[in-house]
PDB file of C-alpha atoms in Angstrom:
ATOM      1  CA  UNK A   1     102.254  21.163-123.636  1.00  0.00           C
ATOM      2  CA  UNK A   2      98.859  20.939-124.317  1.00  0.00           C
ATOM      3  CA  UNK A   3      99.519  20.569-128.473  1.00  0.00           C
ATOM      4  CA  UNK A   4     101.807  17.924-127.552  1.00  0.00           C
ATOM      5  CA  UNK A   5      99.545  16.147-125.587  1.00  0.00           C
ATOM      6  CA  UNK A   6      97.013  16.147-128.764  1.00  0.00           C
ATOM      7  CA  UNK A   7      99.096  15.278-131.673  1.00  0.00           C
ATOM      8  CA  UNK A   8     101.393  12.498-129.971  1.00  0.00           C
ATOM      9  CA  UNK A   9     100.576   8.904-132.197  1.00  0.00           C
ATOM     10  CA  UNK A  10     100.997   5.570-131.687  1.00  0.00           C
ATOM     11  CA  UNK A  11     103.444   3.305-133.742  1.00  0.00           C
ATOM     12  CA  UNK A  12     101.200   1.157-136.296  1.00  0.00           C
ATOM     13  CA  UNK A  13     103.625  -1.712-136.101  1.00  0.00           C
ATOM     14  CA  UNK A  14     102.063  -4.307-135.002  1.00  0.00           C
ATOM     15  CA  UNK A  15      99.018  -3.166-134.469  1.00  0.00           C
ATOM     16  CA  UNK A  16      95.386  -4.398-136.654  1.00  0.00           C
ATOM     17  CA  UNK A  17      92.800  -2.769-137.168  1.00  0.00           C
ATOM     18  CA  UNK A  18      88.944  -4.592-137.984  1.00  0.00           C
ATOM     19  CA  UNK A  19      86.846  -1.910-140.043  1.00  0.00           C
ATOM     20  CA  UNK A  20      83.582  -3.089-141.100  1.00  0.00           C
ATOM     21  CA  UNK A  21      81.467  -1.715-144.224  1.00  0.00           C
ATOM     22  CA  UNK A  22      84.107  -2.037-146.958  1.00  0.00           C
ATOM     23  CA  UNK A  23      81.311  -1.674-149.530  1.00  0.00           C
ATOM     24  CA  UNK A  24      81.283   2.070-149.041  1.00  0.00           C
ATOM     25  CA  UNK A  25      84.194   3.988-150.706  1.00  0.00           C
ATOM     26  CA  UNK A  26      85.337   5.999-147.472  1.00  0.00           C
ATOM     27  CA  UNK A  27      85.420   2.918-144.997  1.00  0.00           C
ATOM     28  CA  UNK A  28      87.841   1.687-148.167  1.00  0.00           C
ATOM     29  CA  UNK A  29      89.827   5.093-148.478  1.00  0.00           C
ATOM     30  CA  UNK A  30      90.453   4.094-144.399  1.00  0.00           C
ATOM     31  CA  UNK A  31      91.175   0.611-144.639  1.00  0.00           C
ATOM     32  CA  UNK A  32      94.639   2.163-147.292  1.00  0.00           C
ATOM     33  CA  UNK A  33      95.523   4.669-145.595  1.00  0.00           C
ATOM     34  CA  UNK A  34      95.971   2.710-142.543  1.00  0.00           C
ATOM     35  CA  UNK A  35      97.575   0.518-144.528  1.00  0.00           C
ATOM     36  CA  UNK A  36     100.416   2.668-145.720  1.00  0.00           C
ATOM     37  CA  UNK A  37     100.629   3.472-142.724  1.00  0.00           C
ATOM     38  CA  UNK A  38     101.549   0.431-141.164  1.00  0.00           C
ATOM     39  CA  UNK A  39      98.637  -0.937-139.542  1.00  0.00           C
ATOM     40  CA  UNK A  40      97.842  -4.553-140.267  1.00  0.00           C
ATOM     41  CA  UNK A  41      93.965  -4.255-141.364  1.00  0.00           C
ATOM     42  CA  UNK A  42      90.972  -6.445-141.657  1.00  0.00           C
ATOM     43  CA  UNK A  43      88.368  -5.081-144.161  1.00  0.00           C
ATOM     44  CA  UNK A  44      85.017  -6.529-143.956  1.00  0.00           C
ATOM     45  CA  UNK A  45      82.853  -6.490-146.554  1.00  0.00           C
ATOM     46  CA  UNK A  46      78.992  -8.052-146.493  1.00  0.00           C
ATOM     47  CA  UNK A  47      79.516 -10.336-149.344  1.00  0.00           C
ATOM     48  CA  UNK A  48      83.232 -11.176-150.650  1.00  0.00           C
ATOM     49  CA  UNK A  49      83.343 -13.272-153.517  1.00  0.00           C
ATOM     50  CA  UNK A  50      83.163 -11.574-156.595  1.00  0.00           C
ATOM     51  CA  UNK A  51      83.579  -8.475-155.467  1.00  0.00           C
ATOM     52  CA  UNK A  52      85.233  -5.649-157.764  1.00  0.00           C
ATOM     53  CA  UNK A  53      86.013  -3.434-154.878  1.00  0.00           C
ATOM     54  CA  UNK A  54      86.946  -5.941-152.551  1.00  0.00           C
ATOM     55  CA  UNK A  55      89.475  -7.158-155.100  1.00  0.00           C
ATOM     56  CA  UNK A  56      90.769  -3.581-156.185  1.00  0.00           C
ATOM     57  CA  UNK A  57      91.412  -3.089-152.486  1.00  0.00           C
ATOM     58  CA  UNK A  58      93.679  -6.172-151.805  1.00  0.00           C
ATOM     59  CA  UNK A  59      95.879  -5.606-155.281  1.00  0.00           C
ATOM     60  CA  UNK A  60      96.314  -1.540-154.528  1.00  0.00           C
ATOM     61  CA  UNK A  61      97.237  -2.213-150.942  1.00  0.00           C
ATOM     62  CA  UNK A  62     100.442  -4.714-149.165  1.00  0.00           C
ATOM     63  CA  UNK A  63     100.401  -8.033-147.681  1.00  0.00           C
ATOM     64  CA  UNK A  64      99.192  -6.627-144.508  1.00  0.00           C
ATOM     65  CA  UNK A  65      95.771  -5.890-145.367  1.00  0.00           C
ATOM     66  CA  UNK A  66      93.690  -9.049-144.688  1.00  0.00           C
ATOM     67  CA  UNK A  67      89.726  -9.038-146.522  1.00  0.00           C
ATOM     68  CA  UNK A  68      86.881 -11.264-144.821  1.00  0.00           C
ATOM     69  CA  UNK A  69      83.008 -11.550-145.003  1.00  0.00           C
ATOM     70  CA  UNK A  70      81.261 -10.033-142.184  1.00  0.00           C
ATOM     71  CA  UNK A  71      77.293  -9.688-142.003  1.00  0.00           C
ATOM     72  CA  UNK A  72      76.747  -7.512-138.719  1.00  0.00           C
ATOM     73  CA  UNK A  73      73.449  -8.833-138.928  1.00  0.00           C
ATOM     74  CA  UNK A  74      74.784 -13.136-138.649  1.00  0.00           C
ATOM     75  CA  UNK A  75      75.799 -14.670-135.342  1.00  0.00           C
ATOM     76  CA  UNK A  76      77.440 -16.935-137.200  1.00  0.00           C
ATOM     77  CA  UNK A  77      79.903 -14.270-138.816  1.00  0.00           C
ATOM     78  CA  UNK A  78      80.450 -12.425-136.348  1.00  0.00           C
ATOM     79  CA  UNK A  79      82.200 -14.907-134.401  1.00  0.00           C
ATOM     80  CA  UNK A  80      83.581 -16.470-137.804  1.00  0.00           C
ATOM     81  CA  UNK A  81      85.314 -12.875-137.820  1.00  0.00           C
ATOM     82  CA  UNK A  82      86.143 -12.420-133.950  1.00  0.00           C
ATOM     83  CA  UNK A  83      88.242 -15.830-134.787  1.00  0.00           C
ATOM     84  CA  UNK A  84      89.975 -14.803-137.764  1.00  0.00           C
ATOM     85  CA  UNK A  85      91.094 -11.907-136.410  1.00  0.00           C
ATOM     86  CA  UNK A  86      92.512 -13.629-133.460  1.00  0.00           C
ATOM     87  CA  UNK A  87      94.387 -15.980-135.593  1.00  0.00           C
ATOM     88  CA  UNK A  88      96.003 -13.268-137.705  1.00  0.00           C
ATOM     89  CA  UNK A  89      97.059 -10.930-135.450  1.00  0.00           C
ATOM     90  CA  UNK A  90     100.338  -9.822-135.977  1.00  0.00           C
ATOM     91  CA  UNK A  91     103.227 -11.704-134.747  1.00  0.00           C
ATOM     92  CA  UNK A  92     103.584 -11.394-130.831  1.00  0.00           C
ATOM     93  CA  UNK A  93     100.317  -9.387-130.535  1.00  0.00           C
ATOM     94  CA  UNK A  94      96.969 -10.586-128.085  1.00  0.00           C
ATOM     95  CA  UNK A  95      94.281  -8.133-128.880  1.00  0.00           C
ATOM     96  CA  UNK A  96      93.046  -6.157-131.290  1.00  0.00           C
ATOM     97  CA  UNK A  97      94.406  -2.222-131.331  1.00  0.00           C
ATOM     98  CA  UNK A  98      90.735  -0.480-132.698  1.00  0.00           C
ATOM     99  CA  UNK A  99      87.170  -1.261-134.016  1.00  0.00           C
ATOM    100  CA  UNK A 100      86.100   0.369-136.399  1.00  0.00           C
ATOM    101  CA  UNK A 101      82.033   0.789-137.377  1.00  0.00           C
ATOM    102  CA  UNK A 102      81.717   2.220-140.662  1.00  0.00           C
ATOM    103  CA  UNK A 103      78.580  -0.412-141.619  1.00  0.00           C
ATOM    104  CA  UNK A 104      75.195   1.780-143.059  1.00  0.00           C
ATOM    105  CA  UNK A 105      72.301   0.519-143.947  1.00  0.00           C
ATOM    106  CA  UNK A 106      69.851   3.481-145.260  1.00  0.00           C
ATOM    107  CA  UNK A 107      65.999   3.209-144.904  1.00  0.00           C
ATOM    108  CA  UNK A 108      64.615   5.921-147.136  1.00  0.00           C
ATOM    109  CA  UNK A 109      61.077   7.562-146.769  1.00  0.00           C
ATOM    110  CA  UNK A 110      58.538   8.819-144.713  1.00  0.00           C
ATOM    111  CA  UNK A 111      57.884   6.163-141.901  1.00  0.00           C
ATOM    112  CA  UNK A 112      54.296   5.044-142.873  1.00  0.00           C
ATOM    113  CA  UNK A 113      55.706   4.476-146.028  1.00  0.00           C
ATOM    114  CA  UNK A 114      58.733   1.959-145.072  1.00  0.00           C
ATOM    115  CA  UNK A 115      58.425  -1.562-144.998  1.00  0.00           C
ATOM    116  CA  UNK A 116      58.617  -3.097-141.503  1.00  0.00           C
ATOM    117  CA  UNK A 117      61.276  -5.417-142.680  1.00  0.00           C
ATOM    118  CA  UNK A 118      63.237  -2.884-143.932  1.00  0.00           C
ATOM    119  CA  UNK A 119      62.864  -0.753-140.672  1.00  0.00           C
ATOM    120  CA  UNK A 120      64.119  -3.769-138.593  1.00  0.00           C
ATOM    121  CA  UNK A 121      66.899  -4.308-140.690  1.00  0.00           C
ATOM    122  CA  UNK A 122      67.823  -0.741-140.758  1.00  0.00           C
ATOM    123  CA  UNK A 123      68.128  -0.888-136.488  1.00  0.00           C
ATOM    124  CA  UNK A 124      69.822  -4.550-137.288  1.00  0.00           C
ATOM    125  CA  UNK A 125      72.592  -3.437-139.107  1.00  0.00           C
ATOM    126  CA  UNK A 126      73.102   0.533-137.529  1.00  0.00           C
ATOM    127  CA  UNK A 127      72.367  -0.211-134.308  1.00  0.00           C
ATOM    128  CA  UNK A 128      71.992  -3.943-133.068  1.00  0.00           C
ATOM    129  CA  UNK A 129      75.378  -5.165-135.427  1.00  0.00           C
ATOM    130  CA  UNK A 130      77.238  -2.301-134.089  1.00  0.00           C
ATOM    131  CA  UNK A 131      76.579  -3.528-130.568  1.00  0.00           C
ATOM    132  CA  UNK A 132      76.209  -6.987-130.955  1.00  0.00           C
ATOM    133  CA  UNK A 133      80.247  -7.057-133.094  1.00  0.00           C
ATOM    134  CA  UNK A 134      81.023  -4.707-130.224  1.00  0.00           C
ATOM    135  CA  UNK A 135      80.382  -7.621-127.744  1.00  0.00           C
ATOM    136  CA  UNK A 136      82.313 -10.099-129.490  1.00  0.00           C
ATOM    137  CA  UNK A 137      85.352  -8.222-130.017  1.00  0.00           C
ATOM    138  CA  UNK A 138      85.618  -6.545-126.711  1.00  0.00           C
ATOM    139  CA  UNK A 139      87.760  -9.087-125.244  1.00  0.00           C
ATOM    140  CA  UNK A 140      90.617  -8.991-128.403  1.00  0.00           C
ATOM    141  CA  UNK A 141      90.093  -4.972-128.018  1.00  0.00           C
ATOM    142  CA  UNK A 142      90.696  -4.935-124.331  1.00  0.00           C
ATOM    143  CA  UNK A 143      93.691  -7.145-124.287  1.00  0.00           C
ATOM    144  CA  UNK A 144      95.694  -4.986-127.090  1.00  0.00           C
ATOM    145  CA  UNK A 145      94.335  -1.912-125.197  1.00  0.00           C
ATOM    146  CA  UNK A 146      92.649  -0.805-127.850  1.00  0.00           C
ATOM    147  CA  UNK A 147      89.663   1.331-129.304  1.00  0.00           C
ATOM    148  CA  UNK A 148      86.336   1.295-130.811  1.00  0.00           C
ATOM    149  CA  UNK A 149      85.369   4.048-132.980  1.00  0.00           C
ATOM    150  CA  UNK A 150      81.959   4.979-134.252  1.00  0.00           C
ATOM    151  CA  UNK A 151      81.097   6.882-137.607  1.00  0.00           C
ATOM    152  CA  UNK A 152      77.827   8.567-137.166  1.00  0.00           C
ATOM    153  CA  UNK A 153      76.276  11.657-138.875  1.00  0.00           C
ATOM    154  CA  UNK A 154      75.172  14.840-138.623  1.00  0.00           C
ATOM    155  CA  UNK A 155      71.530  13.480-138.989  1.00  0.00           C
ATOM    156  CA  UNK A 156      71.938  12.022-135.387  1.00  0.00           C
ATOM    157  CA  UNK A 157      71.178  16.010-134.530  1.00  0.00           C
ATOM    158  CA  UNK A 158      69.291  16.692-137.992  1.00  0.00           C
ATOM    159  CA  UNK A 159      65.573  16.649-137.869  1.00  0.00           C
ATOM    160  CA  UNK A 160      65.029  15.700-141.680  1.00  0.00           C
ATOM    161  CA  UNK A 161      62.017  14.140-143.122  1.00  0.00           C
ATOM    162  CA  UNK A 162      62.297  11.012-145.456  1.00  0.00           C
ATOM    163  CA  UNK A 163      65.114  10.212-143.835  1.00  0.00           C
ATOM    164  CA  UNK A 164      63.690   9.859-140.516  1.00  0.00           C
ATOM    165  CA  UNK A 165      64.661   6.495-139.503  1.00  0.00           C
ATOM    166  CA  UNK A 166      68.447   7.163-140.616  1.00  0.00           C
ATOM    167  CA  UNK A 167      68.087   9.682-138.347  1.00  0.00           C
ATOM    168  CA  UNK A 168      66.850   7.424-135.647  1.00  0.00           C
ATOM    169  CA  UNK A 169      69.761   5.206-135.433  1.00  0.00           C
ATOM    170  CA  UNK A 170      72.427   7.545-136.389  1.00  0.00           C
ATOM    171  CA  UNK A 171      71.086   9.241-132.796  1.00  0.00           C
ATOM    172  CA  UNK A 172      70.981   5.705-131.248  1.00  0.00           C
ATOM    173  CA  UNK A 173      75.031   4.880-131.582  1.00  0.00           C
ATOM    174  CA  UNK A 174      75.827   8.552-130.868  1.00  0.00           C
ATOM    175  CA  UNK A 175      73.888   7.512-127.283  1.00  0.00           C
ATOM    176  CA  UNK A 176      75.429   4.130-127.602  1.00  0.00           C
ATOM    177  CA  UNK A 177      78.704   5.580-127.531  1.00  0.00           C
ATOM    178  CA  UNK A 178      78.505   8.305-124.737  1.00  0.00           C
ATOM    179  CA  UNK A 179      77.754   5.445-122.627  1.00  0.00           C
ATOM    180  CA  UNK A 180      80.313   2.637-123.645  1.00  0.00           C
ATOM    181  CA  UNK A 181      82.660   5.535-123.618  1.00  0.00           C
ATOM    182  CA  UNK A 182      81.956   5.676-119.117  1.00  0.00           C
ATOM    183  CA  UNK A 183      81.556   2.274-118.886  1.00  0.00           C
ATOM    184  CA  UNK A 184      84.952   1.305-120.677  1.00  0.00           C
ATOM    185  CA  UNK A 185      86.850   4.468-119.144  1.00  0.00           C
ATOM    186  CA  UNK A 186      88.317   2.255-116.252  1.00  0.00           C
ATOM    187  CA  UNK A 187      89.314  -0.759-118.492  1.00  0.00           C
ATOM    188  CA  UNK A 188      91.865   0.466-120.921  1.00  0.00           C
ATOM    189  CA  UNK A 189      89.562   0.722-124.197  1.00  0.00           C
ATOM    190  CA  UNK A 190      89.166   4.336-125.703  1.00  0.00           C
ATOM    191  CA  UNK A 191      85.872   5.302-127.341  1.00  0.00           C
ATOM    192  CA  UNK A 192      85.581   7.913-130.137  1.00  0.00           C
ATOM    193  CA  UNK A 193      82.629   8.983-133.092  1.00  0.00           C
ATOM    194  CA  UNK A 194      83.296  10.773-135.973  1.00  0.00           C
ATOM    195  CA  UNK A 195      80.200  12.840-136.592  1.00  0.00           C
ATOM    196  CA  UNK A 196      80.147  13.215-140.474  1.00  0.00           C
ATOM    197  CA  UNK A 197      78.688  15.793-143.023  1.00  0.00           C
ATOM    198  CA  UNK A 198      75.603  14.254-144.221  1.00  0.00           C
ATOM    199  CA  UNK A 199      76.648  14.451-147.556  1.00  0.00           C
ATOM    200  CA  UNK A 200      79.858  12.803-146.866  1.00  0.00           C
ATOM    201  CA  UNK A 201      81.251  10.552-150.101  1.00  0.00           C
ATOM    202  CA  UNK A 202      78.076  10.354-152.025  1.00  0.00           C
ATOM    203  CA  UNK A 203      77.506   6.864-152.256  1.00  0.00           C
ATOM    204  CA  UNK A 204      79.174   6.255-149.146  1.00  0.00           C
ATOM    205  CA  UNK A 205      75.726   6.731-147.829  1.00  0.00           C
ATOM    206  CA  UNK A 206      73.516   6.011-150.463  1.00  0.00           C
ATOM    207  CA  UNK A 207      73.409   5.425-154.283  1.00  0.00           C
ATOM    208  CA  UNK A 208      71.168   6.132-157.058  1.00  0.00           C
ATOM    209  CA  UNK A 209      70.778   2.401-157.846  1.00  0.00           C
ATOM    210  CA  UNK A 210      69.283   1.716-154.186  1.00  0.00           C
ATOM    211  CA  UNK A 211      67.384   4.345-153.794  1.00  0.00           C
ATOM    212  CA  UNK A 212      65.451   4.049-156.758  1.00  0.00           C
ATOM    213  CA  UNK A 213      64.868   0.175-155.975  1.00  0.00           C
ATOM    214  CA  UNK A 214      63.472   0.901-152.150  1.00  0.00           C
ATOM    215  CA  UNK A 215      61.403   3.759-154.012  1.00  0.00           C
ATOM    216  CA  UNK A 216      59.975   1.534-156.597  1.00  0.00           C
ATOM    217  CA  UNK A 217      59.413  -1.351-153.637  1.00  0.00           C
ATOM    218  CA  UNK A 218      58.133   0.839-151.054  1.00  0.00           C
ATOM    219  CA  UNK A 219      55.331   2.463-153.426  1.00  0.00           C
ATOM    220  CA  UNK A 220      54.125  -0.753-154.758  1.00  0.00           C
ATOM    221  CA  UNK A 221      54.000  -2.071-150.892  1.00  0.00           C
ATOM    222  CA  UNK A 222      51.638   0.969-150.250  1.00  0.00           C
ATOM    223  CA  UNK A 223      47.839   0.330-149.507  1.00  0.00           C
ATOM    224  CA  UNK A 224      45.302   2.073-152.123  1.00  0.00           C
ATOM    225  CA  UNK A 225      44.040   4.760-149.259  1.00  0.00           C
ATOM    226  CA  UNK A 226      47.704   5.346-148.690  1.00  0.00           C
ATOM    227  CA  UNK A 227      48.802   5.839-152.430  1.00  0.00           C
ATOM    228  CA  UNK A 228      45.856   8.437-152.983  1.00  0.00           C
ATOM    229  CA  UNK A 229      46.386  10.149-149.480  1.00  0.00           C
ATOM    230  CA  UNK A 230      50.059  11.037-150.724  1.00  0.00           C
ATOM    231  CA  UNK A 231      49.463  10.722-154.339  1.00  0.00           C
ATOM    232  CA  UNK A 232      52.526   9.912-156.660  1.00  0.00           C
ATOM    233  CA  UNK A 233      53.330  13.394-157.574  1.00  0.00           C
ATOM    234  CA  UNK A 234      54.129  13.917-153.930  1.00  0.00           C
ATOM    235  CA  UNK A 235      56.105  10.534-153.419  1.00  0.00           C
ATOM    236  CA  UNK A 236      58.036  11.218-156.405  1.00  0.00           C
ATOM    237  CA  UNK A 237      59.392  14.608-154.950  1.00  0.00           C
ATOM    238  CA  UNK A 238      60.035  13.415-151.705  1.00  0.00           C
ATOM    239  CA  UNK A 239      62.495  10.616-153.057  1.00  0.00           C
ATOM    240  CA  UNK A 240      63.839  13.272-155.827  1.00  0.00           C
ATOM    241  CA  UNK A 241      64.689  15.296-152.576  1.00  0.00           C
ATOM    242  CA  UNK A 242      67.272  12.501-152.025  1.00  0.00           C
ATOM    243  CA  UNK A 243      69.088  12.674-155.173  1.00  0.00           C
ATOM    244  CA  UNK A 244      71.555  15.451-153.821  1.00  0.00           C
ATOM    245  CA  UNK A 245      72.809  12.554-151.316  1.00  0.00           C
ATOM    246  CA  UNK A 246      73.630  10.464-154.507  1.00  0.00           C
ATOM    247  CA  UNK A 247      76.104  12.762-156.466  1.00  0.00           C
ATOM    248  CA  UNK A 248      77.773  14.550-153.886  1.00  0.00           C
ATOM    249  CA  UNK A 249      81.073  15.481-154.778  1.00  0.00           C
ATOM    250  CA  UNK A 250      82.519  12.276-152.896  1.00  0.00           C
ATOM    251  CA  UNK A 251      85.046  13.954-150.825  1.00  0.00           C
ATOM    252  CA  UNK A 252      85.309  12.383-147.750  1.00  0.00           C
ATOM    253  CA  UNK A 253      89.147  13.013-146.883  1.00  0.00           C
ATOM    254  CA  UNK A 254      88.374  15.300-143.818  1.00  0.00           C
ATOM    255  CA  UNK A 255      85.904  12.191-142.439  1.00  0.00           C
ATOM    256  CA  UNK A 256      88.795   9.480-143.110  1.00  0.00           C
ATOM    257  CA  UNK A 257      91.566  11.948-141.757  1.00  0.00           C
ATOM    258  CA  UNK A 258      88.975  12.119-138.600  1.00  0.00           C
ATOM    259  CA  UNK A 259      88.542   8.354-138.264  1.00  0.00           C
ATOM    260  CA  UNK A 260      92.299   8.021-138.680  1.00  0.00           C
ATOM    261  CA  UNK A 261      93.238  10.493-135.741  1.00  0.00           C
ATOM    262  CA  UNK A 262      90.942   8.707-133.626  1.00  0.00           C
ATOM    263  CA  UNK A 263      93.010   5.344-134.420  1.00  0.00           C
ATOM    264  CA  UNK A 264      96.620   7.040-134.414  1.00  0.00           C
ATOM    265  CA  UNK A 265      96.488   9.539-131.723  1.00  0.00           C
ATOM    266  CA  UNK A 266      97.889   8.447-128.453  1.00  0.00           C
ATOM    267  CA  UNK A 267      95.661  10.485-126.646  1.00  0.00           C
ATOM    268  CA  UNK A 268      92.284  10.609-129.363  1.00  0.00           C
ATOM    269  CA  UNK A 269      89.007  13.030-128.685  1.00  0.00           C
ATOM    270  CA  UNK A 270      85.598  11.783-128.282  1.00  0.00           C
ATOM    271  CA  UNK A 271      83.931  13.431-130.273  1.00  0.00           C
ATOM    272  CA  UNK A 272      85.277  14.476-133.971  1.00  0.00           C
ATOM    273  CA  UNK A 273      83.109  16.548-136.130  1.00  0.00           C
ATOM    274  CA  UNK A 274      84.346  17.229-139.977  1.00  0.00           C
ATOM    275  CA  UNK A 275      81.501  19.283-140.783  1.00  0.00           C
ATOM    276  CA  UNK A 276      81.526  22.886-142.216  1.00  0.00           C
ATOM    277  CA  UNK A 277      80.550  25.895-140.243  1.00  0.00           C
ATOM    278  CA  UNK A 278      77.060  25.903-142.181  1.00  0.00           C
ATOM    279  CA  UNK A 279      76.549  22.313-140.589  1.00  0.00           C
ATOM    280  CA  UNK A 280      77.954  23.041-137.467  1.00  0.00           C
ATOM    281  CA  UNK A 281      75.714  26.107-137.237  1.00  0.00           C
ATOM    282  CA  UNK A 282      72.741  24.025-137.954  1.00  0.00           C
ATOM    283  CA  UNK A 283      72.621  21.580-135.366  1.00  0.00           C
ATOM    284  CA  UNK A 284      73.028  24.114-132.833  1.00  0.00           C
ATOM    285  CA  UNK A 285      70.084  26.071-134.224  1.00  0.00           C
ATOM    286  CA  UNK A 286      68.291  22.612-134.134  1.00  0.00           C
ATOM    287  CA  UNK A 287      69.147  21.748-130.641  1.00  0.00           C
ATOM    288  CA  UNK A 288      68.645  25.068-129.278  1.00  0.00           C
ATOM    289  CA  UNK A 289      66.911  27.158-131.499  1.00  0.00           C
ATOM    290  CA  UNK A 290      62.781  26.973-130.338  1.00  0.00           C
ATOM    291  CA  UNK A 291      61.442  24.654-132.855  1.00  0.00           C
ATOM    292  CA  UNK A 292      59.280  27.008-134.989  1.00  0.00           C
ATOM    293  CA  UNK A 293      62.058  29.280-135.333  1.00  0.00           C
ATOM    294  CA  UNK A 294      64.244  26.836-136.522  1.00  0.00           C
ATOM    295  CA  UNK A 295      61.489  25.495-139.189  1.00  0.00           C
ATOM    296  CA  UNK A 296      61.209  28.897-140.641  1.00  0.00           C
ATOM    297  CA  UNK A 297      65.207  29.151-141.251  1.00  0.00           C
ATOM    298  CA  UNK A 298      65.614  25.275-142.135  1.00  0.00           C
ATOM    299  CA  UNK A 299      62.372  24.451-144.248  1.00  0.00           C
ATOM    300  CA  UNK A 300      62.727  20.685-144.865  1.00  0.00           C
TER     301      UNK A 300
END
């Protein structure tokens, strides 16, 4: 009884599905699948004209799939979006059946060393958007009964230097969540996360391209005392120690297959974790593991 409670799904017909962060090529490997499977999607992407991927999506997938331009960090687009979505809801449908947050934006480095602008728009996009679209769509979600799932990462549980402030507000939507998740419970709308591998889909996270240019922008914003306290040499390695997060192996299926379950499932888990037992492992050595213990297993 119990397996049946956990793998009964929902029909996709007539059901639509918003997923922001289109850019990255697992939010787009979720916004096809859906779509053969049914689901009438809305894939948002930061900028959309003249977009490759944007435009590779729409001719590889079927009339239902729907593209429009959604900054999580604009006002104005978010409730540009919020309308859309109302007005192309399938026929005879009121709300919207899930939410889905897939939007990243990745501040790299030690903190002294990261621009305050690019700190602020780090929380902006990861943690203020995520609300903030969360507020706006809330009413469309609770009239079709719907969802809102999260993707986080295992760096929400991570301790891991240069990334520090990815870590930040990966932990801030796992809190985010936890709570919407009680305060929702007695309205209808389901709340889920999908806790991925850090080195999920490569460039899903990050790619070489960016990380080199917040490198190259970040040392030249450094003060003189601050370039010869950490010299170059040092810098250099600590960005190098990135690269691994650039040409990962790019598969993601377990993460999308994760996301999806959350969406399809009748009767979805909170929590979802497509990690592998070495991950898994980790985080509870880091949460329970006394610190210096932990630092002499999982040098940084």
């Amino acid at each position: 009884m119990s397996l049946l409670y956990v793998y009964v799904c929902i029909s996709p017909l007539g059901k639509a599905v918003l997923i922001t962060g289109c850019e990255s090529p697992l939010a787009r490997a979720l916004a096809k699948y859906l779509d053969d499977l049914g689901f009438t999607v809305f894939g948002a992407f930061k900028k959309l004209p003249d977009n490759d991927d944007a435009t590779a999506l729409k001719e590889s997938s079927s009339g239902r799939l729907k593209l429009l331009q959604l900054n999580v960090t604009s006002e104005v687009e978010m409730l540009e979006a919020s309308l859309y979505v109302a007005q192309h809801l399938p026929a005879g449908e009121t709300g919207l059946w899930a939410l889905v947050h897939c939007d990243l934006w990745n501040a790299l480095g030690e903190l002294e060393w990261v621009p305050f602008p690019v700190l602020r728009k780090s929380f902006d996009v990861n943690v203020l958007g995520a609300s903030r679209l969360t507020q706006i769509m809330l009413p469309l979600i609770r009239s079709g009964k719907g969802r809102i799932v999260f993707l986080s990462s295992a760096l929400a549980h991570l301790p891991s230097p240069v990334r520090g402030v990815l870590c930040a507000t990966q932990a801030a939507i796992e809190g985010l969540a936890v709570c919407l998740r009680k305060e929702l419970a007695n309205r209808q709308v389901g709340v889920s996360i999908v806790c991925a591998s850090e080195l999920t889909a490569g460039d899903a996270w990050l790619n070489d391209e960016d990380m080199r240019e917040q490198a190259k922008t970040m040392w030249s914003l450094l003060s003189d005392e601050q370039k010869n306290t950490y010299g170059e040499d040092y810098f250099e390695q600590a960005i190098r120690s990135l690269e691994p997060f650039c040409y990962g192996d790019g598969d993601f299926q377990a993460t999308v297959r994760s996301l999806s379950d959350a969406i399809v499932r009748t009767f979805p888990v909170f929590r979802y974790t497509p990690l592998t037992f070495k991950e898994k492992f980790q985080i509870i050595a880091a949460e329970y593991m006394p610190t210096l213990l932990y630092e002499i297993f999982y040098k940084a």
